[in-house]
Every structure is written in C-alpha cells, then in structure tokens.
Amino acid sequence: MISEDFEIKDPWAMAERVKQVLKKETQAETERALGLLVLLKGILQEKNFSDPRFLDFKKDLTSLFNLPSTKKHLHRFTIQLDIYLGRGRMDGYEQTCDYRSTLQILNDHFVPWEEIDLPHLVEDMESIDDDIREVAEDAPPIREHEIPNWVPDSHWWWRAPKKQDMSEAERWYRRHYEELEP
C-alpha cells in the first residue's frame, strides 16, 4: 500500500480506491487491494453493511475478483501464504497469519470464496488451515501485543502455536536463523 491509502477515512472513498486498484490488474495492485479491504473493514460501521452502496460495492468486487488476472493473482497470494506456512516453524508463521487473516476478511465481509470462480479455493483454504494446525505444534508464538489490532478473536491461527512458553531467545533465533547460519 502507499501512504495516501492510510489517510482515507471515508468508507465510500476507500471502496472506490479498492475498485480503482483492482482494475489495474497487476499482482502488486491485487495485493494492495487486499490490504485496502483490511483497512476498509476497520472503518466500516455496522450500519454500512446494509447500505445499498455497500451491496453494490460487493457486487462490483465480486466481478473484479472474477477477472482472469485477479483470480490468477489471488491464486498466487494463496501460494505465497503456503510458502510462508512452509517456513512457519521458523520465521514464516507471522506472515502466514497475516495472509490468512486477509483472505478471511475478504471471505467474511466482501466476497465469499465460493463466489470466486477459482477452482479449489475453498478446499485449498481448508487444507491451509489443517497445515496451520500442524505447523502450530512447533511455531514460535506470536505474543498478544504483537497481534495487529485489526485481527478479530475469531482468527484462531494467531494464537494457535502450542509452545507459548518459548523463550524470547529461541523466538529470536527462529525468526533470524538464516542470518546466523554461515
């Protein structure tokens, strides 16, 4: 995202920005739009969800997420999530959670995954959740104060690591092990 994205406080202006960004049809702009949706969710109020403008926005968003290029970019986003997940026992768990929460916000508030014509998206997300549970057995924990304030409690993956008593030294080593290896 760019700095001016963070300055938008009006939900309808943010919604328009999301659509403009998605219409650029690049990987970077699709990822930016996903980040903007996280920001938009934060500035929307309960009354906005029943506003006809929001319902129209969701329809437009569904169309934009079904463009061939956007579907390809969304698929790449899930692949990147999976790459981070593969590194989850060391330095990739926090990024895994960030990507997973972004996709959950897309599903819960804007475009349900079932409405995106991307084969196996729902199954892929279920598989990712299973893999997160497995990786969480050994992943360094994310301390409560490190979890972004936009993350709802329902996003269990942030608090899933089993080794909550891991020392700060071990957490640091796991996050920086590549820098330390010769």
mmCIF file of C-alpha atoms in Angstrom:
data_model
loop_
_atom_site.group_PDB
_atom_site.id
_atom_site.type_symbol
_atom_site.label_atom_id
_atom_site.label_comp_id
_atom_site.label_asym_id
_atom_site.label_seq_id
_atom_site.Cartn_x
_atom_site.Cartn_y
_atom_site.Cartn_z
ATOM 1 C CA MET A 1 0.000 0.000 0.000
ATOM 2 C CA ILE A 2 1.046 3.578 -0.362
ATOM 3 C CA SER A 3 0.972 6.232 2.335
ATOM 4 C CA GLU A 4 -2.065 8.057 0.958
ATOM 5 C CA ASP A 5 -4.109 4.841 1.325
ATOM 6 C CA PHE A 6 -3.800 5.145 5.106
ATOM 7 C CA GLU A 7 -5.189 8.693 5.029
ATOM 8 C CA ILE A 8 -8.592 7.657 3.655
ATOM 9 C CA LYS A 9 -11.163 7.687 6.458
ATOM 10 C CA ASP A 10 -14.382 7.713 4.414
ATOM 11 C CA PRO A 11 -15.520 4.133 3.715
ATOM 12 C CA TRP A 12 -17.020 5.015 0.322
ATOM 13 C CA ALA A 13 -13.817 6.715 -0.816
ATOM 14 C CA MET A 14 -11.888 3.643 0.319
ATOM 15 C CA ALA A 15 -14.317 1.372 -1.547
ATOM 16 C CA GLU A 16 -13.734 3.375 -4.723
ATOM 17 C CA ARG A 17 -9.981 3.160 -4.207
ATOM 18 C CA VAL A 18 -10.220 -0.632 -3.903
ATOM 19 C CA LYS A 19 -12.070 -0.852 -7.224
ATOM 20 C CA GLN A 20 -9.617 1.501 -8.963
ATOM 21 C CA VAL A 21 -6.674 -0.521 -7.717
ATOM 22 C CA LEU A 22 -8.167 -3.880 -8.744
ATOM 23 C CA LYS A 23 -8.872 -2.566 -12.245
ATOM 24 C CA LYS A 24 -5.117 -2.164 -12.770
ATOM 25 C CA GLU A 25 -4.947 -5.968 -12.929
ATOM 26 C CA THR A 26 -1.404 -6.475 -11.631
ATOM 27 C CA GLN A 27 -0.195 -8.780 -8.865
ATOM 28 C CA ALA A 28 1.057 -5.863 -6.786
ATOM 29 C CA GLU A 29 -2.216 -3.980 -7.135
ATOM 30 C CA THR A 30 -4.292 -7.054 -6.253
ATOM 31 C CA GLU A 31 -2.235 -7.441 -3.075
ATOM 32 C CA ARG A 32 -2.649 -3.729 -2.402
ATOM 33 C CA ALA A 33 -6.429 -4.076 -2.847
ATOM 34 C CA LEU A 34 -6.495 -6.946 -0.347
ATOM 35 C CA GLY A 35 -4.671 -4.724 2.146
ATOM 36 C CA LEU A 36 -7.119 -1.911 1.433
ATOM 37 C CA LEU A 37 -10.004 -4.271 2.208
ATOM 38 C CA VAL A 38 -8.477 -4.865 5.637
ATOM 39 C CA LEU A 39 -8.371 -1.084 6.151
ATOM 40 C CA LEU A 40 -11.911 -0.699 4.797
ATOM 41 C CA LYS A 41 -13.235 -3.341 7.184
ATOM 42 C CA GLY A 42 -11.735 -1.286 10.006
ATOM 43 C CA ILE A 43 -13.500 1.947 9.029
ATOM 44 C CA LEU A 44 -16.867 0.446 8.126
ATOM 45 C CA GLN A 45 -19.551 0.719 10.753
ATOM 46 C CA GLU A 46 -22.334 -1.806 11.301
ATOM 47 C CA LYS A 47 -24.869 0.464 9.565
ATOM 48 C CA ASN A 48 -22.698 0.499 6.419
ATOM 49 C CA PHE A 49 -23.162 -3.230 5.829
ATOM 50 C CA SER A 50 -26.851 -2.794 4.956
ATOM 51 C CA ASP A 51 -26.314 0.386 2.920
ATOM 52 C CA PRO A 52 -27.254 -0.099 -0.758
ATOM 53 C CA ARG A 53 -23.875 1.398 -1.708
ATOM 54 C CA PHE A 54 -22.121 -1.388 0.182
ATOM 55 C CA LEU A 55 -24.232 -4.045 -1.505
ATOM 56 C CA ASP A 56 -23.388 -2.513 -4.903
ATOM 57 C CA PHE A 57 -19.722 -2.406 -3.925
ATOM 58 C CA LYS A 58 -19.792 -6.106 -3.043
ATOM 59 C CA LYS A 59 -21.303 -6.903 -6.462
ATOM 60 C CA ASP A 60 -18.603 -4.873 -8.206
ATOM 61 C CA LEU A 61 -15.942 -6.514 -6.074
ATOM 62 C CA THR A 62 -17.235 -9.981 -6.930
ATOM 63 C CA SER A 63 -16.944 -9.135 -10.629
ATOM 64 C CA LEU A 64 -13.442 -7.730 -10.178
ATOM 65 C CA PHE A 65 -12.263 -10.775 -8.221
ATOM 66 C CA ASN A 66 -13.560 -12.962 -11.043
ATOM 67 C CA LEU A 67 -11.446 -11.273 -13.708
ATOM 68 C CA PRO A 68 -8.939 -13.820 -15.059
ATOM 69 C CA SER A 69 -5.953 -11.727 -13.991
ATOM 70 C CA THR A 70 -7.295 -11.106 -10.484
ATOM 71 C CA LYS A 71 -8.065 -14.795 -9.998
ATOM 72 C CA LYS A 72 -4.505 -15.604 -11.057
ATOM 73 C CA HIS A 73 -3.162 -13.026 -8.596
ATOM 74 C CA LEU A 74 -5.372 -14.321 -5.793
ATOM 75 C CA HIS A 75 -4.112 -17.831 -6.504
ATOM 76 C CA ARG A 76 -0.524 -16.545 -6.289
ATOM 77 C CA PHE A 77 -1.408 -14.882 -2.972
ATOM 78 C CA THR A 78 -2.520 -18.259 -1.600
ATOM 79 C CA ILE A 79 0.689 -19.831 -2.922
ATOM 80 C CA GLN A 80 2.709 -17.161 -1.102
ATOM 81 C CA LEU A 81 0.717 -17.917 2.058
ATOM 82 C CA ASP A 82 1.648 -21.574 1.606
ATOM 83 C CA ILE A 83 5.334 -20.660 1.169
ATOM 84 C CA TYR A 84 5.264 -18.704 4.429
ATOM 85 C CA LEU A 85 3.470 -21.613 6.066
ATOM 86 C CA GLY A 86 6.286 -23.902 4.956
ATOM 87 C CA ARG A 87 8.617 -21.672 6.948
ATOM 88 C CA GLY A 88 6.155 -21.416 9.840
ATOM 89 C CA ARG A 89 8.230 -23.387 12.313
ATOM 90 C CA MET A 90 10.968 -20.814 11.928
ATOM 91 C CA ASP A 91 10.351 -17.319 10.559
ATOM 92 C CA GLY A 92 7.182 -17.558 8.455
ATOM 93 C CA TYR A 93 4.380 -18.015 10.954
ATOM 94 C CA GLU A 94 3.503 -14.355 11.472
ATOM 95 C CA GLN A 95 3.338 -13.725 7.703
ATOM 96 C CA THR A 96 1.206 -16.852 7.373
ATOM 97 C CA CYS A 97 -1.256 -15.408 9.878
ATOM 98 C CA ASP A 98 -1.303 -12.030 8.153
ATOM 99 C CA TYR A 99 -2.076 -13.547 4.744
ATOM 100 C CA ARG A 100 -4.632 -15.952 6.236
ATOM 101 C CA SER A 101 -6.459 -13.135 8.059
ATOM 102 C CA THR A 102 -6.518 -11.013 4.914
ATOM 103 C CA LEU A 103 -8.179 -13.840 2.995
ATOM 104 C CA GLN A 104 -10.639 -14.436 5.845
ATOM 105 C CA ILE A 105 -11.657 -10.762 5.833
ATOM 106 C CA LEU A 106 -12.222 -10.985 2.069
ATOM 107 C CA ASN A 107 -14.459 -14.022 2.636
ATOM 108 C CA ASP A 108 -16.340 -12.794 5.706
ATOM 109 C CA HIS A 109 -17.053 -9.201 4.729
ATOM 110 C CA PHE A 110 -16.674 -8.673 0.994
ATOM 111 C CA VAL A 111 -16.599 -11.637 -1.415
ATOM 112 C CA PRO A 112 -17.232 -15.160 -0.144
ATOM 113 C CA TRP A 113 -14.667 -17.567 -1.553
ATOM 114 C CA GLU A 114 -17.494 -19.614 -3.087
ATOM 115 C CA GLU A 115 -18.350 -16.635 -5.310
ATOM 116 C CA ILE A 116 -14.862 -16.500 -6.821
ATOM 117 C CA ASP A 117 -14.562 -18.844 -9.777
ATOM 118 C CA LEU A 118 -11.208 -20.179 -8.680
ATOM 119 C CA PRO A 119 -11.107 -23.975 -8.650
ATOM 120 C CA HIS A 120 -10.374 -25.482 -5.261
ATOM 121 C CA LEU A 121 -10.101 -22.148 -3.383
ATOM 122 C CA VAL A 122 -12.371 -23.318 -0.560
ATOM 123 C CA GLU A 123 -10.634 -26.701 -0.373
ATOM 124 C CA ASP A 124 -7.221 -25.022 -0.508
ATOM 125 C CA MET A 125 -8.158 -22.817 2.441
ATOM 126 C CA GLU A 126 -9.348 -25.846 4.417
ATOM 127 C CA SER A 127 -6.058 -27.587 3.638
ATOM 128 C CA ILE A 128 -4.109 -24.484 4.667
ATOM 129 C CA ASP A 129 -5.984 -24.439 7.982
ATOM 130 C CA ASP A 130 -5.078 -28.081 8.569
ATOM 131 C CA ASP A 131 -1.440 -27.280 7.775
ATOM 132 C CA ILE A 132 -1.507 -24.275 10.123
ATOM 133 C CA ARG A 133 -2.705 -26.541 12.938
ATOM 134 C CA GLU A 134 0.171 -28.921 12.228
ATOM 135 C CA VAL A 135 2.827 -26.192 11.985
ATOM 136 C CA ALA A 136 1.473 -24.543 15.150
ATOM 137 C CA GLU A 137 2.797 -27.511 17.121
ATOM 138 C CA ASP A 138 6.321 -26.090 16.738
ATOM 139 C CA ALA A 139 5.860 -22.494 15.532
ATOM 140 C CA PRO A 140 7.244 -19.637 17.590
ATOM 141 C CA PRO A 141 4.316 -17.988 19.362
ATOM 142 C CA ILE A 142 3.096 -14.545 18.463
ATOM 143 C CA ARG A 143 2.732 -12.588 21.677
ATOM 144 C CA GLU A 144 -0.647 -10.972 22.288
ATOM 145 C CA HIS A 145 0.774 -7.441 21.979
ATOM 146 C CA GLU A 146 2.272 -8.374 18.578
ATOM 147 C CA ILE A 147 -1.083 -9.340 17.055
ATOM 148 C CA PRO A 148 -2.376 -6.431 14.930
ATOM 149 C CA ASN A 149 -5.364 -4.652 16.449
ATOM 150 C CA TRP A 150 -7.456 -5.263 13.313
ATOM 151 C CA VAL A 151 -7.364 -9.038 13.863
ATOM 152 C CA PRO A 152 -10.619 -10.366 15.358
ATOM 153 C CA ASP A 153 -10.533 -13.021 18.075
ATOM 154 C CA SER A 154 -12.113 -15.485 15.633
ATOM 155 C CA HIS A 155 -8.832 -15.653 13.706
ATOM 156 C CA TRP A 156 -7.574 -18.548 15.829
ATOM 157 C CA TRP A 157 -4.338 -19.069 13.866
ATOM 158 C CA TRP A 158 -2.677 -16.086 15.541
ATOM 159 C CA ARG A 159 -2.962 -17.804 18.924
ATOM 160 C CA ALA A 160 -2.538 -21.406 17.725
ATOM 161 C CA PRO A 161 1.180 -22.036 18.436
ATOM 162 C CA LYS A 162 1.402 -24.618 21.193
ATOM 163 C CA LYS A 163 4.767 -23.561 22.620
ATOM 164 C CA GLN A 164 3.551 -20.379 24.294
ATOM 165 C CA ASP A 165 6.330 -20.727 26.869
ATOM 166 C CA MET A 166 9.091 -20.476 24.233
ATOM 167 C CA SER A 167 11.840 -18.162 25.434
ATOM 168 C CA GLU A 168 12.419 -14.828 23.752
ATOM 169 C CA ALA A 169 15.914 -16.018 22.801
ATOM 170 C CA GLU A 170 14.541 -19.069 20.996
ATOM 171 C CA ARG A 171 11.844 -16.975 19.292
ATOM 172 C CA TRP A 172 14.507 -14.531 18.125
ATOM 173 C CA TYR A 173 16.749 -17.336 16.863
ATOM 174 C CA ARG A 174 13.917 -18.952 14.906
ATOM 175 C CA ARG A 175 12.975 -15.657 13.294
ATOM 176 C CA HIS A 176 16.576 -14.827 12.369
ATOM 177 C CA TYR A 177 18.181 -18.229 11.847
ATOM 178 C CA GLU A 178 19.103 -17.581 8.190
ATOM 179 C CA GLU A 179 21.081 -14.501 9.160
ATOM 180 C CA LEU A 180 23.071 -16.548 11.670
ATOM 181 C CA GLU A 181 23.867 -19.595 9.537
ATOM 182 C CA PRO A 182 27.190 -19.492 7.623
#
